[in-house]
PDB file of C-alpha atoms in Angstrom:
ATOM      1  CA  MET A 171      65.409-279.992-161.074  1.00 52.00           C
ATOM      2  CA  ALA A 172      69.184-279.868-161.321  1.00 60.00           C
ATOM      3  CA  MET A 173      70.978-282.625-159.489  1.00 62.00           C
ATOM      4  CA  ILE A 174      74.367-281.978-157.911  1.00 62.00           C
ATOM      5  CA  LYS A 175      76.896-284.650-158.711  1.00 66.00           C
ATOM      6  CA  PRO A 176      78.505-286.302-155.680  1.00 69.00           C
ATOM      7  CA  GLY A 177      81.955-285.257-156.939  1.00 88.00           C
ATOM      8  CA  LYS A 178      80.905-281.603-156.996  1.00 90.00           C
ATOM      9  CA  ALA A 179      79.745-281.682-153.393  1.00 90.00           C
ATOM     10  CA  GLU A 180      83.060-283.173-152.331  1.00 92.00           C
ATOM     11  CA  LYS A 181      84.965-280.517-154.285  1.00 93.00           C
ATOM     12  CA  TRP A 182      82.966-277.742-152.657  1.00 94.00           C
ATOM     13  CA  ALA A 183      83.483-279.231-149.195  1.00 94.00           C
ATOM     14  CA  ALA A 184      87.239-279.506-149.779  1.00 95.00           C
ATOM     15  CA  ARG A 185      87.363-275.944-151.122  1.00 96.00           C
ATOM     16  CA  SER A 186      85.428-274.663-148.134  1.00 96.00           C
ATOM     17  CA  ALA A 187      87.782-276.445-145.747  1.00 96.00           C
ATOM     18  CA  ARG A 188      90.841-275.009-147.534  1.00 97.00           C
ATOM     19  CA  LEU A 189      89.417-271.497-147.399  1.00 97.00           C
ATOM     20  CA  ALA A 190      88.549-271.819-143.717  1.00 97.00           C
ATOM     21  CA  ALA A 191      92.097-273.003-142.930  1.00 97.00           C
ATOM     22  CA  ALA A 192      93.598-270.151-144.977  1.00 97.00           C
ATOM     23  CA  LEU A 193      91.429-267.613-143.166  1.00 97.00           C
ATOM     24  CA  ARG A 194      92.493-268.970-139.775  1.00 97.00           C
ATOM     25  CA  GLU A 195      96.176-268.771-140.738  1.00 97.00           C
ATOM     26  CA  ASN A 196      95.718-265.246-142.097  1.00 97.00           C
ATOM     27  CA  LEU A 197      94.040-264.134-138.879  1.00 97.00           C
ATOM     28  CA  LYS A 198      96.844-265.652-136.777  1.00 96.00           C
ATOM     29  CA  ARG A 199      99.451-263.890-138.920  1.00 96.00           C
ATOM     30  CA  ARG A 200      97.682-260.535-138.703  1.00 96.00           C
ATOM     31  CA  LYS A 201      97.319-260.814-134.918  1.00 95.00           C
ATOM     32  CA  GLU A 202     101.026-261.606-134.626  1.00 93.00           C
ATOM     33  CA  GLN A 203     101.886-258.563-136.761  1.00 93.00           C
ATOM     34  CA  ALA A 204      99.639-256.358-134.632  1.00 91.00           C
ATOM     35  CA  ARG A 205     101.341-257.619-131.465  1.00 90.00           C
ATOM     36  CA  GLY A 206     104.722-256.817-133.017  1.00 88.00           C
ATOM     37  CA  ARG A 207     103.612-253.310-133.970  1.00 86.00           C
ATOM     38  CA  LYS A 208     102.254-252.773-130.456  1.00 85.00           C
ATOM     39  CA  ALA A 209     105.625-253.759-128.972  1.00 80.00           C
ATOM     40  CA  GLU A 210     107.419-251.368-131.362  1.00 81.00           C
ATOM     41  CA  ASP A 211     105.053-248.541-130.416  1.00 82.00           C
ATOM     42  CA  VAL A 212     105.671-249.128-126.708  1.00 78.00           C
ATOM     43  CA  ALA A 213     109.445-249.171-127.254  1.00 77.00           C
ATOM     44  CA  ALA A 214     109.278-245.973-129.326  1.00 76.00           C
ATOM     45  CA  ALA A 215     107.107-244.284-126.703  1.00 74.00           C
ATOM     46  CA  ASP A 216     109.577-245.266-123.975  1.00 74.00           C
ATOM     47  CA  ALA A 217     112.423-243.762-126.008  1.00 72.00           C
ATOM     48  CA  ASP A 218     110.510-240.494-126.510  1.00 67.00           C
ATOM     49  CA  ILE A 219     109.707-239.896-122.829  1.00 71.00           C
ATOM     50  CA  GLY A 220     111.061-236.519-121.780  1.00 69.00           C
ATOM     51  CA  THR A 221     111.091-234.993-125.261  1.00 71.00           C
ATOM     52  CA  ALA A 222     108.513-232.429-126.276  1.00 73.00           C
ATOM     53  CA  PRO A 223     106.488-233.209-129.408  1.00 72.00           C
ATOM     54  CA  ASP A 224     107.329-231.095-132.456  1.00 75.00           C
ATOM     55  CA  PHE A 225     104.131-229.612-133.867  1.00 79.00           C
ATOM     56  CA  ARG A 226     105.790-227.390-136.469  1.00 80.00           C
ATOM     57  CA  ARG A 227     104.425-227.726-139.971  1.00 81.00           C
ATOM     58  CA  ASN A 228     107.885-228.264-141.488  1.00 79.00           C
ATOM     59  CA  PRO A 229     110.063-229.486-138.633  1.00 71.00           C
ATOM     60  CA  GLY A 230     113.066-230.085-140.926  1.00 72.00           C
ATOM     61  CA  GLY A 231     115.160-227.138-142.098  1.00 64.00           C
ATOM     62  CA  LYS A 232     114.315-223.469-141.711  1.00 62.00           C
ATOM     63  CA  VAL A 233     113.134-222.147-145.086  1.00 58.00           C
ATOM     64  CA  GLY A 234     111.583-218.897-143.913  1.00 58.00           C
ATOM     65  CA  ASP A 235     110.712-217.307-140.608  1.00 56.00           C
ATOM     66  CA  GLY A 236     106.987-217.477-141.346  1.00 56.00           C
ATOM     67  CA  SER A 237     106.427-213.763-140.767  1.00 58.00           C
ATOM     68  CA  ALA A 238     105.785-212.954-144.410  1.00 57.00           C
ATOM     69  CA  GLY A 239     102.075-213.414-145.068  1.00 57.00           C
ATOM     70  CA  PRO A 240     100.440-213.822-148.450  1.00 61.00           C
ATOM     71  CA  ALA A 241     101.043-210.916-150.794  1.00 61.00           C
ATOM     72  CA  THR A 242      97.555-209.532-151.421  1.00 63.00           C
ATOM     73  CA  GLY A 243      98.550-206.042-152.509  1.00 60.00           C
ATOM     74  CA  ARG A 244      96.566-204.462-149.685  1.00 64.00           C
ATOM     75  CA  GLY A 245      98.160-202.432-146.960  1.00 58.00           C
ATOM     76  CA  GLY A 246      97.597-203.787-143.573  1.00 51.00           C
TER      77      GLY A 246
END
């Protein structure tokens, strides 16, 4: 049977502790970011109250009036 050296067990325990601490910090950071995004969304929603949503496909400039359908060569 393979024996684990005492030094290896200590290394693995230290590594595990470092990873656990890093995961906790990462989770805290991600939660803080999510809270910040939520606050931005609420502020943006408050600013948009009273304006109608724009559901046009290309809401920018007016390229065409959209009345010209695809040219199929058939009379319609």
